[in-house]
mmCIF file of C-alpha atoms in Angstrom:
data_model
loop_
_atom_site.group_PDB
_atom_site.id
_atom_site.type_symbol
_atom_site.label_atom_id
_atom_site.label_comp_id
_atom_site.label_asym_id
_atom_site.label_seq_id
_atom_site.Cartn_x
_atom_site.Cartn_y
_atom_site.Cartn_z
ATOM 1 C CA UNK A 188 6.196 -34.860 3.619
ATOM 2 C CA UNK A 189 8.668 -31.867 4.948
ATOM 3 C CA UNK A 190 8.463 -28.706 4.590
ATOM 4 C CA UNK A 191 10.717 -27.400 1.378
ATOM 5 C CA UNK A 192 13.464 -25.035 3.035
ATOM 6 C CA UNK A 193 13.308 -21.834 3.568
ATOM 7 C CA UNK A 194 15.353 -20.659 0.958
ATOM 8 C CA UNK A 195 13.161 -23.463 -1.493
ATOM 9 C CA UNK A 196 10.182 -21.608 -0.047
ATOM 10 C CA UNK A 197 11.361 -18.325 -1.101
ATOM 11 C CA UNK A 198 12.315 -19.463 -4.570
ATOM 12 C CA UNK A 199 9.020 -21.170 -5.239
ATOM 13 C CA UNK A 200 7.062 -17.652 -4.329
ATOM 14 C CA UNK A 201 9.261 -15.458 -6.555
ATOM 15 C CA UNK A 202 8.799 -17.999 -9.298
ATOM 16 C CA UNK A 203 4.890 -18.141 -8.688
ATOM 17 C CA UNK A 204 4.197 -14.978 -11.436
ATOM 18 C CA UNK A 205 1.381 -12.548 -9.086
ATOM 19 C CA UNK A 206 1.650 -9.149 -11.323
ATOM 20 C CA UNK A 207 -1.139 -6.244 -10.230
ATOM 21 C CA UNK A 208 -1.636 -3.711 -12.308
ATOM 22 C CA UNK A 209 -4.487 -1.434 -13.707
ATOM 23 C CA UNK A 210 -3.716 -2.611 -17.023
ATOM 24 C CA UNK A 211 -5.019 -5.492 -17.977
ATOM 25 C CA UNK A 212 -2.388 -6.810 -20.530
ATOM 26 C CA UNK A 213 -0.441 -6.923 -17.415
ATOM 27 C CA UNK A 214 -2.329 -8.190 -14.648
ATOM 28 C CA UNK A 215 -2.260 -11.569 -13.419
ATOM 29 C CA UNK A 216 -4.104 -14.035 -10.599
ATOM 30 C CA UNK A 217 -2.628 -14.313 -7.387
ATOM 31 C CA UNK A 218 -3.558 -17.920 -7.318
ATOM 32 C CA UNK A 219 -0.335 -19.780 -7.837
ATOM 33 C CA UNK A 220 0.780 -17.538 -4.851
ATOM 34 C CA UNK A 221 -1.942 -18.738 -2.698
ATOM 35 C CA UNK A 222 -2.010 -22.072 -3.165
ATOM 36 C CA UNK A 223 1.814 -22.538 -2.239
ATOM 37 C CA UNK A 224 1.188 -20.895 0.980
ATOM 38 C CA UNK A 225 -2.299 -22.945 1.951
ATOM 39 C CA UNK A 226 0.109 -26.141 0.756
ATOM 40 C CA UNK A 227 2.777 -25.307 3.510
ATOM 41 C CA UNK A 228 0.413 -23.518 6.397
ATOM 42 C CA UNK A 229 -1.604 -26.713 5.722
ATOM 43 C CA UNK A 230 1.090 -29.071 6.239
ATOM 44 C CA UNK A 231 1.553 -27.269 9.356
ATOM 45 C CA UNK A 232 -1.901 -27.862 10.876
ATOM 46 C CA UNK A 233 -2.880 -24.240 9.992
ATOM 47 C CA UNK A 234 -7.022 -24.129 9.010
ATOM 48 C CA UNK A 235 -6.617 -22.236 5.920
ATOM 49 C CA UNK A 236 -9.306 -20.198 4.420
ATOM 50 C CA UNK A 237 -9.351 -18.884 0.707
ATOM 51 C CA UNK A 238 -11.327 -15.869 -0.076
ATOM 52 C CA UNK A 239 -12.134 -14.876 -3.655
ATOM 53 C CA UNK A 240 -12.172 -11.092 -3.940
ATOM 54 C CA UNK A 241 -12.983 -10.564 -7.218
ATOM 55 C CA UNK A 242 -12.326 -13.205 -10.792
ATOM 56 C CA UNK A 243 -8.494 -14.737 -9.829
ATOM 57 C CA UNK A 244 -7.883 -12.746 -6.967
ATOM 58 C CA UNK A 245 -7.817 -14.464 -3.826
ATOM 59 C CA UNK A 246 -7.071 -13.383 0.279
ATOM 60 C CA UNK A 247 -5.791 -16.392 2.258
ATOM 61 C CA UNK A 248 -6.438 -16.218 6.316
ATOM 62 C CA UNK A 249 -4.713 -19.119 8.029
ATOM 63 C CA UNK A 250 -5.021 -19.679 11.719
ATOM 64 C CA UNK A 251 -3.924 -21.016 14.682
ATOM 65 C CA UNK A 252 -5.988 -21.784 17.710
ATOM 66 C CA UNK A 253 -9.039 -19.685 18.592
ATOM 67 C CA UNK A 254 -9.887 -16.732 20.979
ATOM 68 C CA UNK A 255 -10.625 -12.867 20.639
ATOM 69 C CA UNK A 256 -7.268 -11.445 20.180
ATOM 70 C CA UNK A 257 -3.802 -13.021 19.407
ATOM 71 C CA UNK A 258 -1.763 -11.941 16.100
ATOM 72 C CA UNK A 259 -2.159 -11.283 12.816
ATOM 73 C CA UNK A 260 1.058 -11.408 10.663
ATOM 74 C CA UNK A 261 -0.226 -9.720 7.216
ATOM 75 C CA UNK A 262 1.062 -9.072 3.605
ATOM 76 C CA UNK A 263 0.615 -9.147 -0.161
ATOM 77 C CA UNK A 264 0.810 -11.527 -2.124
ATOM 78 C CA UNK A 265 1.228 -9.421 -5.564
ATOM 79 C CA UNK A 266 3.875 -7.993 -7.228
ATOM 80 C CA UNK A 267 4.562 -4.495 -9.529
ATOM 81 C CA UNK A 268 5.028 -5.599 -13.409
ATOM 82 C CA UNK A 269 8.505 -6.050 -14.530
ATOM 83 C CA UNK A 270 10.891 -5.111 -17.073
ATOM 84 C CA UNK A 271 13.224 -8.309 -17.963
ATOM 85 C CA UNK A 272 15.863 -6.872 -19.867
ATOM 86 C CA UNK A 273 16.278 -4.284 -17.166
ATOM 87 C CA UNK A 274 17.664 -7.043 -14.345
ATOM 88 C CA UNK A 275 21.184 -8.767 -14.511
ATOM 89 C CA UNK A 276 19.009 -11.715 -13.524
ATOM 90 C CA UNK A 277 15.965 -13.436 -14.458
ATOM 91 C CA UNK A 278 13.129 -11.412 -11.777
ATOM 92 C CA UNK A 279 11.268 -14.775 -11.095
ATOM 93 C CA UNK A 280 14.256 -16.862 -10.288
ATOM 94 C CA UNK A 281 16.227 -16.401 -6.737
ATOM 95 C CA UNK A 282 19.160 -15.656 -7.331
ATOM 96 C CA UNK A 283 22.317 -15.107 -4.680
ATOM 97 C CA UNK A 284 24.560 -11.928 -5.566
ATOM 98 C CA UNK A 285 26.728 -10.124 -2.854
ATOM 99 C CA UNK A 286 24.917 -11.383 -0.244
ATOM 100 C CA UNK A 287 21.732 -10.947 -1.145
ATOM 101 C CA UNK A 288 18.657 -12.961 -2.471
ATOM 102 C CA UNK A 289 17.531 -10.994 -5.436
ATOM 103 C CA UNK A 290 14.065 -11.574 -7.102
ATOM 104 C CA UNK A 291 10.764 -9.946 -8.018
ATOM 105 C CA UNK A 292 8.888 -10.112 -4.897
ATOM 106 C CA UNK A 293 12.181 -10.846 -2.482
ATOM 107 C CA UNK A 294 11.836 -7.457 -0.448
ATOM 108 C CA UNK A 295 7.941 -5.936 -1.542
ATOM 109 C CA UNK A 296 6.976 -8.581 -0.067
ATOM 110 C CA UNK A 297 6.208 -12.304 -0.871
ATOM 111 C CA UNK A 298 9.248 -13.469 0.612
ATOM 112 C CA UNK A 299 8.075 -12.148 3.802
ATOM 113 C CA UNK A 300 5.831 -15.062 4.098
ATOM 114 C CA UNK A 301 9.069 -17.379 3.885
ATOM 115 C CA UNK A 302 10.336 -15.847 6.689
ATOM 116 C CA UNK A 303 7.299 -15.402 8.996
ATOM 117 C CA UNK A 304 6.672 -19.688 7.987
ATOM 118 C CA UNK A 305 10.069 -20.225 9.585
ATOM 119 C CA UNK A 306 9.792 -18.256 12.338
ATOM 120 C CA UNK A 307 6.249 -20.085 13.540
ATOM 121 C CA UNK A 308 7.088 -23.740 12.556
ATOM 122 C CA UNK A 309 9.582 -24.335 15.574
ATOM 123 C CA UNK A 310 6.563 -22.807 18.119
ATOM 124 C CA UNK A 311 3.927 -25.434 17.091
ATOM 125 C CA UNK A 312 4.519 -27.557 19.224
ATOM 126 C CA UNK A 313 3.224 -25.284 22.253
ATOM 127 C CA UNK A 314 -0.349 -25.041 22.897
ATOM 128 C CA UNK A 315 -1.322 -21.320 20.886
ATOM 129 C CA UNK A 316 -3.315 -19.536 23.865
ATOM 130 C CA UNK A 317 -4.263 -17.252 21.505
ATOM 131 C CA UNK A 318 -4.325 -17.351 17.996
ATOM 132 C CA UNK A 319 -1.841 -16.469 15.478
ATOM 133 C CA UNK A 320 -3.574 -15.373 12.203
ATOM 134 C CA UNK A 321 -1.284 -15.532 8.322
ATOM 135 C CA UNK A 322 -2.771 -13.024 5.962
ATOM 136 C CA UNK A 323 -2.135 -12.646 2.198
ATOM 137 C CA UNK A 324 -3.881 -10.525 0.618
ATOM 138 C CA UNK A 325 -4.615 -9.677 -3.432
ATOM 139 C CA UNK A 326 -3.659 -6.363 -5.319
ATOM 140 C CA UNK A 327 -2.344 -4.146 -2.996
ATOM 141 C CA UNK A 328 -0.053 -2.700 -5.411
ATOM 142 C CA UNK A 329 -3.248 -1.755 -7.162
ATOM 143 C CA UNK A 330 -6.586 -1.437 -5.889
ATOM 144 C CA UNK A 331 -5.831 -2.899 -1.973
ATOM 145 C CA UNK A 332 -9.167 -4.726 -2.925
ATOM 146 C CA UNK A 333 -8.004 -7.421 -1.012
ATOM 147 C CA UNK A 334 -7.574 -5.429 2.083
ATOM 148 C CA UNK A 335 -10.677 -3.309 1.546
ATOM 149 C CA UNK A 336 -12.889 -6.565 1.227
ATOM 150 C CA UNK A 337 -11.486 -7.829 4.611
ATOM 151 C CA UNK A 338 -12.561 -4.434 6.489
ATOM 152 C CA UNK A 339 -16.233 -3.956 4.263
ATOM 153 C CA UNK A 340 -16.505 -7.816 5.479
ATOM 154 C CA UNK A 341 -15.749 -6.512 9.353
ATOM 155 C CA UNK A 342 -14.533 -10.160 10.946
ATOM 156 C CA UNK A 343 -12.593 -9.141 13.797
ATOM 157 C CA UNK A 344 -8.962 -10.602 13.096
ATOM 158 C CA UNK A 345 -6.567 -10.497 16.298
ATOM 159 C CA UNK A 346 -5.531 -8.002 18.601
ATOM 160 C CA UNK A 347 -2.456 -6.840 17.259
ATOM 161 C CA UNK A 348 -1.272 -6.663 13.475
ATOM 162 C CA UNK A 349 2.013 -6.539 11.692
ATOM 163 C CA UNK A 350 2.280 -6.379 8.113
ATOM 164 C CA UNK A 351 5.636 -6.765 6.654
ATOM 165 C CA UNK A 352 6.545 -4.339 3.736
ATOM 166 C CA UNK A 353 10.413 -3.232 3.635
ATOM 167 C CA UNK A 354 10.487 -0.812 6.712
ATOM 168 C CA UNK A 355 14.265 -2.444 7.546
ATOM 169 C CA UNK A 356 13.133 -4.039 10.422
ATOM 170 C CA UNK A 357 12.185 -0.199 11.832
ATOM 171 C CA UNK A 358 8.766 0.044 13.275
ATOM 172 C CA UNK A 359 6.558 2.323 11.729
ATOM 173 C CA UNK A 360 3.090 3.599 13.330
ATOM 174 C CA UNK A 361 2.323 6.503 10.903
ATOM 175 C CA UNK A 362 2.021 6.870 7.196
ATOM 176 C CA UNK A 363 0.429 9.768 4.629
ATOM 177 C CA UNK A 364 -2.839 8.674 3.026
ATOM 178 C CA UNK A 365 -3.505 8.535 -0.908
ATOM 179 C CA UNK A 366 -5.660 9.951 -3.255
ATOM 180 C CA UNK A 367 -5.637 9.973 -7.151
ATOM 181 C CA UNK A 368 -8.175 12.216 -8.451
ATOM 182 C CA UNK A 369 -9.307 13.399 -11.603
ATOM 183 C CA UNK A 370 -11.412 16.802 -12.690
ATOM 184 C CA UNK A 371 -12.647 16.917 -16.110
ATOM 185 C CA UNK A 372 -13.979 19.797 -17.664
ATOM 186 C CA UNK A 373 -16.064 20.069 -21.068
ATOM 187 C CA UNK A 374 -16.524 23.405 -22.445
ATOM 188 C CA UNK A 375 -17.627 24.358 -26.383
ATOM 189 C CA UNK A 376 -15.269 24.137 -29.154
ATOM 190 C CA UNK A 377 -14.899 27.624 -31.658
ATOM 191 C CA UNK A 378 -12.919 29.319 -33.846
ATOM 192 C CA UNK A 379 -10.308 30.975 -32.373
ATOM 193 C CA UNK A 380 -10.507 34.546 -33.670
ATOM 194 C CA UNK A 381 -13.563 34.788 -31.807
ATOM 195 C CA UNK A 382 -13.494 33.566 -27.985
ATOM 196 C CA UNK A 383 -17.095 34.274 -27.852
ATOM 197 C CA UNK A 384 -17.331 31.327 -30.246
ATOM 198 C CA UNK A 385 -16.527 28.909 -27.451
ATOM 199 C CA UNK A 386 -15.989 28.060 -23.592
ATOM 200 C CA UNK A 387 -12.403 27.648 -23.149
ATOM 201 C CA UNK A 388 -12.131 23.957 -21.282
ATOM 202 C CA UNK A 389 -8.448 25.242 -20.933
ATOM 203 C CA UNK A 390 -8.870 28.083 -19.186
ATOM 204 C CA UNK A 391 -11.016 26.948 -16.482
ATOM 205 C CA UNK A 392 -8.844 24.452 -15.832
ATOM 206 C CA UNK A 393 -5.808 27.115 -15.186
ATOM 207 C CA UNK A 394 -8.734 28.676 -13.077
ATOM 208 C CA UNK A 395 -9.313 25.524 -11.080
ATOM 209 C CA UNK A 396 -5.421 24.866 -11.094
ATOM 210 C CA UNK A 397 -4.911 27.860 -9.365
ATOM 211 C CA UNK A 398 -7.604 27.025 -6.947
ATOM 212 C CA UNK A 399 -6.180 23.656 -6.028
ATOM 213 C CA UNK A 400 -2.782 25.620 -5.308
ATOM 214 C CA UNK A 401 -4.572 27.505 -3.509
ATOM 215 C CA UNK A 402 -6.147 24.733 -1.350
ATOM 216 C CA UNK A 403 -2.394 23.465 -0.807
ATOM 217 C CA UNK A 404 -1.276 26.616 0.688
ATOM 218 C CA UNK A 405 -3.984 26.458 3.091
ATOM 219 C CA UNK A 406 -3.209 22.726 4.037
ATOM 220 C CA UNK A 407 0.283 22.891 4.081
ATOM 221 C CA UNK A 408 0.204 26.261 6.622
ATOM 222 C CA UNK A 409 -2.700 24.515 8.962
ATOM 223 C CA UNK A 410 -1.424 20.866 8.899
ATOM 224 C CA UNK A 411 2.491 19.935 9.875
ATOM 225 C CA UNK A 412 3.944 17.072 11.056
ATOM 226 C CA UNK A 413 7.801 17.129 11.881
ATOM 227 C CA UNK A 414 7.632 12.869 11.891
ATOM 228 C CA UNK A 415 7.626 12.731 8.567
ATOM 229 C CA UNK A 416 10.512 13.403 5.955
ATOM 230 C CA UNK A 417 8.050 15.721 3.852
ATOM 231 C CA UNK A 418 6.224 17.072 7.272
ATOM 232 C CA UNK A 419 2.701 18.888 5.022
ATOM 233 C CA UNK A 420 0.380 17.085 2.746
ATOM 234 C CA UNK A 421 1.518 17.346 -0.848
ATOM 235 C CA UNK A 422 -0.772 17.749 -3.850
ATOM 236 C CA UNK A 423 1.232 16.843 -7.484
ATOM 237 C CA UNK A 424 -0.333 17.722 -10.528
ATOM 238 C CA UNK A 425 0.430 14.593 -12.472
ATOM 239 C CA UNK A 426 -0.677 15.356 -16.024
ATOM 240 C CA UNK A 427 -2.876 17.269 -18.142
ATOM 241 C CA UNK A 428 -5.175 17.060 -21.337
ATOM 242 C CA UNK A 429 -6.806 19.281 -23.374
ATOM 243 C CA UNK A 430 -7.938 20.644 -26.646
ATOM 244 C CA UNK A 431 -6.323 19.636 -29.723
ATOM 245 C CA UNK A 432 -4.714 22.717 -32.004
ATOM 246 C CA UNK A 433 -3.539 25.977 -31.316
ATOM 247 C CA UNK A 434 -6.637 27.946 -33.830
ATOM 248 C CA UNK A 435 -9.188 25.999 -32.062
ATOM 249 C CA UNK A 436 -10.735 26.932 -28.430
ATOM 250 C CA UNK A 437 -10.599 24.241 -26.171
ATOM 251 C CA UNK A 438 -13.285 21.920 -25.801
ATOM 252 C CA UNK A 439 -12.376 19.490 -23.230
ATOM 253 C CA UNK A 440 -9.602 19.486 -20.876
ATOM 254 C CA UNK A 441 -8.832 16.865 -18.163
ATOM 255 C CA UNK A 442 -6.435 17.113 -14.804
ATOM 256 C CA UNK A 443 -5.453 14.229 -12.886
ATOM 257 C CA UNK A 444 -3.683 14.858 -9.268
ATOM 258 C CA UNK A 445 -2.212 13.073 -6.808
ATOM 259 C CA UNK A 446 -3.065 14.433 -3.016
ATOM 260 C CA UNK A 447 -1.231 12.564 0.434
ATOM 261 C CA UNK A 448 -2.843 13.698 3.199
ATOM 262 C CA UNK A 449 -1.652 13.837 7.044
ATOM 263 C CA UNK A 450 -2.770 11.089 9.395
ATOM 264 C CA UNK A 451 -5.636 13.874 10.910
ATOM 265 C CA UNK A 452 -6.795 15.032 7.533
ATOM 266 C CA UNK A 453 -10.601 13.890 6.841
ATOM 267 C CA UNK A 454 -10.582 12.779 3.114
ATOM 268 C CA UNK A 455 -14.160 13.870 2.655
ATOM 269 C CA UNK A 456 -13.387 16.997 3.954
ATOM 270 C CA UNK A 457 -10.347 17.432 1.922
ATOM 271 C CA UNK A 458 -12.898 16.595 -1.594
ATOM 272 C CA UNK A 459 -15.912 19.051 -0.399
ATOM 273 C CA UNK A 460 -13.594 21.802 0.082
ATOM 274 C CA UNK A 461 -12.125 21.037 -3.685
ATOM 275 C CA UNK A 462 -16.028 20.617 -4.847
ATOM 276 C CA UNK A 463 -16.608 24.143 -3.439
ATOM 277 C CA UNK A 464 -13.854 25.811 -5.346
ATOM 278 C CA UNK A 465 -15.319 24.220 -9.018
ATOM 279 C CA UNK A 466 -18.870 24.866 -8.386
ATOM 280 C CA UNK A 467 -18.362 28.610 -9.133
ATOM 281 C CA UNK A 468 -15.735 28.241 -11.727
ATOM 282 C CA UNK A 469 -18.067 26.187 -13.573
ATOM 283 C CA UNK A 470 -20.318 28.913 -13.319
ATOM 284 C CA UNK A 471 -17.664 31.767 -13.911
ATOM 285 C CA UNK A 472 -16.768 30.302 -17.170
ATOM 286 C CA UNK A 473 -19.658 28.614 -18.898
ATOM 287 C CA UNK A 474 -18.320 24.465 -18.439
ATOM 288 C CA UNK A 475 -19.439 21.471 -16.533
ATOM 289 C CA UNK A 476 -16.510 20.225 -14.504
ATOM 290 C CA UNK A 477 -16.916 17.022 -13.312
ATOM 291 C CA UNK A 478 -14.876 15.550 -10.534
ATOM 292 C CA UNK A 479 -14.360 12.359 -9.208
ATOM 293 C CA UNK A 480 -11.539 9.874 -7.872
ATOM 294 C CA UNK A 481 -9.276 7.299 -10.270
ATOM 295 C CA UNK A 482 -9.101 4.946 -7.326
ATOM 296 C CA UNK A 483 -10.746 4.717 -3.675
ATOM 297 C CA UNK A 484 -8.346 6.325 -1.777
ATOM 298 C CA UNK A 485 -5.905 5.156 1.108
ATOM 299 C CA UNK A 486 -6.663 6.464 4.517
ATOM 300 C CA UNK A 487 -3.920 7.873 6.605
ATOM 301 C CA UNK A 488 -2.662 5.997 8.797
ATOM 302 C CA UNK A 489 -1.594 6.505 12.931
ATOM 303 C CA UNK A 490 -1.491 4.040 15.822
ATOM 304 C CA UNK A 491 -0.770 5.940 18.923
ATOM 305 C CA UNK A 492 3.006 5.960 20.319
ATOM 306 C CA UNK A 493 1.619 4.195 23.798
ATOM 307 C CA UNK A 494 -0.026 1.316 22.018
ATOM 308 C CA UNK A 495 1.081 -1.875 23.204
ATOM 309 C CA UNK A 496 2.242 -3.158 19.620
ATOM 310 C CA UNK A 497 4.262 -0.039 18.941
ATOM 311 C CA UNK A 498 6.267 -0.056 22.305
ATOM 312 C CA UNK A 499 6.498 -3.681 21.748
ATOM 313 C CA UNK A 500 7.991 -3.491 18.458
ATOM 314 C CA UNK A 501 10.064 -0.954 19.766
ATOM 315 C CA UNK A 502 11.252 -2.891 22.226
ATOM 316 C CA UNK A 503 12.313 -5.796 20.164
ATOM 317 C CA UNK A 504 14.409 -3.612 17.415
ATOM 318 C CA UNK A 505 15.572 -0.717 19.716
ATOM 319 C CA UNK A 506 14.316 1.444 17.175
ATOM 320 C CA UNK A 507 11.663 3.876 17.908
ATOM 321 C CA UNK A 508 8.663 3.974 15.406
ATOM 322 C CA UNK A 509 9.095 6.403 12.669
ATOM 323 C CA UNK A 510 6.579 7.605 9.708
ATOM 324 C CA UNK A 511 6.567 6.953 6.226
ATOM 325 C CA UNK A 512 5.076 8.225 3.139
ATOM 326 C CA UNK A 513 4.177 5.041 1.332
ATOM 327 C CA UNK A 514 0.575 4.413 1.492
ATOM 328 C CA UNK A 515 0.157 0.250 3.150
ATOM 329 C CA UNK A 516 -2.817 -1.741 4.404
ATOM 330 C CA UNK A 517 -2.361 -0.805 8.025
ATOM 331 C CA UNK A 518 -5.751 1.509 7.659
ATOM 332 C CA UNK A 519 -7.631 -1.072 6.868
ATOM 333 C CA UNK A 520 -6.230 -3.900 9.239
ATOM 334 C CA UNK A 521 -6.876 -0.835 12.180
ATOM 335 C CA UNK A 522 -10.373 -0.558 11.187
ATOM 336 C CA UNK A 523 -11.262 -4.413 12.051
ATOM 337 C CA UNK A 524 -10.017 -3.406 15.513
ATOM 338 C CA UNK A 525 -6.127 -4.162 15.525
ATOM 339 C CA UNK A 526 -3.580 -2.441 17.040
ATOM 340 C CA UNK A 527 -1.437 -2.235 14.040
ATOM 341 C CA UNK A 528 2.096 -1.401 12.809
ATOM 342 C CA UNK A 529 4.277 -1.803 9.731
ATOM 343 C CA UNK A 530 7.674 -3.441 9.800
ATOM 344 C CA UNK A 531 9.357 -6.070 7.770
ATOM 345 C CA UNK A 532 13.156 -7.055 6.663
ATOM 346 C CA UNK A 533 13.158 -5.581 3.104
ATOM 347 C CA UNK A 534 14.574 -1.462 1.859
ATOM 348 C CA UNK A 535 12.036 0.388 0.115
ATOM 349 C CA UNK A 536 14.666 2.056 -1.814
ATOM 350 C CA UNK A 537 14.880 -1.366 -4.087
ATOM 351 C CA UNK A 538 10.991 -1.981 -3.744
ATOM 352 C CA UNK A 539 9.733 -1.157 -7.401
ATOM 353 C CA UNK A 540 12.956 -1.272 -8.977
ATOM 354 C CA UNK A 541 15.103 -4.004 -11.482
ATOM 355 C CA UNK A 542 17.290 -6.371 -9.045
ATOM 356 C CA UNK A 543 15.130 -5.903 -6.113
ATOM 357 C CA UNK A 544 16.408 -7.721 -3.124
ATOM 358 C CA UNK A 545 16.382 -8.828 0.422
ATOM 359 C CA UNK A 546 19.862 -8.465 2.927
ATOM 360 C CA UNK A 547 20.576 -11.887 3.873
ATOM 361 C CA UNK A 548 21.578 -10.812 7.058
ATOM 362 C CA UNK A 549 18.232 -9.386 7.867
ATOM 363 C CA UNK A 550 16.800 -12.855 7.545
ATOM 364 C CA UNK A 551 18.056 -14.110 11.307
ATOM 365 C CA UNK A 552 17.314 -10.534 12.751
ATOM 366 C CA UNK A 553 13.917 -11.236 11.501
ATOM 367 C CA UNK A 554 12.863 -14.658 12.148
ATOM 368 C CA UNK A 555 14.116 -13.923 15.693
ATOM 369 C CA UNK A 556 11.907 -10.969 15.633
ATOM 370 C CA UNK A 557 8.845 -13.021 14.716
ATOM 371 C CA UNK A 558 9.257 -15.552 16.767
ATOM 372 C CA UNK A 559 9.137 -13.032 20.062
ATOM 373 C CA UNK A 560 5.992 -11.531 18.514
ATOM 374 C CA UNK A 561 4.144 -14.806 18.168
ATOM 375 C CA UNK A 562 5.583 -15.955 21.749
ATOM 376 C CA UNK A 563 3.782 -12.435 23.388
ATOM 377 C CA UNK A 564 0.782 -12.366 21.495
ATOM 378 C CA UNK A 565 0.179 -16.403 21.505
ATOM 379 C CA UNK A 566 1.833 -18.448 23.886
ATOM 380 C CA UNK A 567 2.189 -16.702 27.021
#
């Protein structure tokens, strides 16, 4: 039976609903996803290998021939949620406007997978000297617990690695790391009239606020790096809770923060030097502060300008590899031992939003792209 098309493959993976979220109203297996892309790969003589990561989420590795290093072309499989009466078309149907194929999933990045099918099916006929390894992988837009179950698992996977969010077809060898944190603080509840009635939760956290700032100043005069558009780290304060009317003193306040560190920055080091600035405040005002991340964090992420990938790549695009401060799963994909860069056909200024799309005319530009990638890394 042939192979549907490659637009037909595209549509079928944008209607194939693969929502990851943290709520779980809105999150939804990956599975449908999957098995559309073990169907095809199959077809094609790939050996395809489901992995469950955790209850309906699912990494597929397919592979081609055999040997210690070769290529490994890598992406996600999940989408953001959706509004539906925020697109001027339906977000799991492909749909052709100006164009451009538009459809949840088109550009961040399940239609990747379209295009990296069509660039490999024409090149099976050669004998693979090394192999060429498809990866989708479950909930990046979440947890990465796909990713982070491949690199805990520690199976080499190829030599080199390129995973395909929107970079428009610009290779990129850097990105800031991610962490999402959260201090909470629980102090005693009084009448106001008295502030020896209570321990103001409140006020140690504009205490610990201020140390945090603190912290930033520091980072952002010791670490710079002119690559990026935002060269420091940045630390956002991304909302705040506490007490619960004005004639009361606080009881409990909590702080959650978002911190994107430079590739160079130790995390670890980053969260002991917070830890030492609420140890005394604790003390200082009477609370327990407890702190603690809302998600395991992203690493940073460098592979170094004379890496073979990364003059490859920018060979092949006659760009030169930039840095970007979306957070992807080139950390973990560089911890099993790949040489690894980010670059795919899609804009990340329409990843995330209603009518995201892909440029047709990146599709040939792309597929080309592939192709030469597979051909170094496999076949010669």
């Amino acid at each position: 039976m042939p192979l549907p098309s490659l637009k037909d493959q595209f549509a079928a993976l944008i209607a194939a609903p693969s929502v990851s979220c943290t709520q779980p109203a809105l999150d939804q297996s990956n599975r449908a996803v999957i098995d559309l892309l073990a169907g095809w790969l199959g077809d094609l003589g790939f050996t395809c290998e489901i992995q469950q990561v955790t209850p309906g989420k699912f990494n597929l590795l397919a592979s081609r021939g055999t040997g210690p290093g070769g290529l490994v072309l890598a992406g996600h499989s999940d989408t953001v949620p959706f509004d539906p009466q925020l697109w001027q078309s339906d977000p799991l149907k492909l749909t052709e406007v100006d164009g451009r194929w538009v459809g949840l999933g088109s550009c961040d990045m399940k239609g990747f997978f379209a295009l990296v099918i069509e660039a490999v099916t024409p090149l099976l006929e050669h004998d693979f000297k090394q192999p060429l390894l498809i990866l989708a992988t479950c909930d990046e837009e979440s947890s990465m617990s796909g990713a982070r179950a491949l690199a805990e698992a520690g199976q080499p996977l190829g030599r080199a690695a390129v995973i395909g969010e929107p970079t428009g077809l610009k290779p990129i060898r850097m990105h800031k790391g991610i962490l999402m944190d959260r201090i909470d603080i629980l102090g005693r509840s009084g009448h106001s009239s008295d502030p020896n009635l209570g321990r103001s939760a409140l006020e140690a956290m504009h205490a610990a606020m201020g140390e945090l700032m603190d912290l930033r100043r520091g980072w952002q005069e010791k670490y710079r790096n002119p690559q990026f558009t935002v060269p420091t780290p940045t630390l956002n304060f991304g909302c705040i809770h506490g007490g619960d009317n004005p004639n009361r003193i606080c009881g409990q306040c909590a702080l959650e923060f978002d911190l994107r560190p430079l590739p160079g920055m130790d995390v670890e080091q980053l969260r002991a030097a917070i830890r030492s600035k609420l140890v005394p405040l604790a003390e200082r005002f009477e609370v327990q502060i407890d702190y603690a991340p809302l998600f395991p964090e992203v690493p940073p992420f460098e592979q170094a300008a004379d890496a073979e990938l990364v003059q490859l790549a920018e060979r092949l695009t006659g760009h030169r590899a930039e840095a970007v401060a979306f957070g992807t799963e080139a950390p973990y994909l560089q911890q099993l031992g790949c040489q690894t860069i980010v670059l795919g056909p899609g804009d990340i200024a329409c990843a995330h939003q209603p009518g995201e799309y892909l440029e047709m005319s990146r599709i040939e530009p792309t597929v080309r792209l592939l192709r030469d990638l597979v051909r170094h890394y496999c076949l010669s």
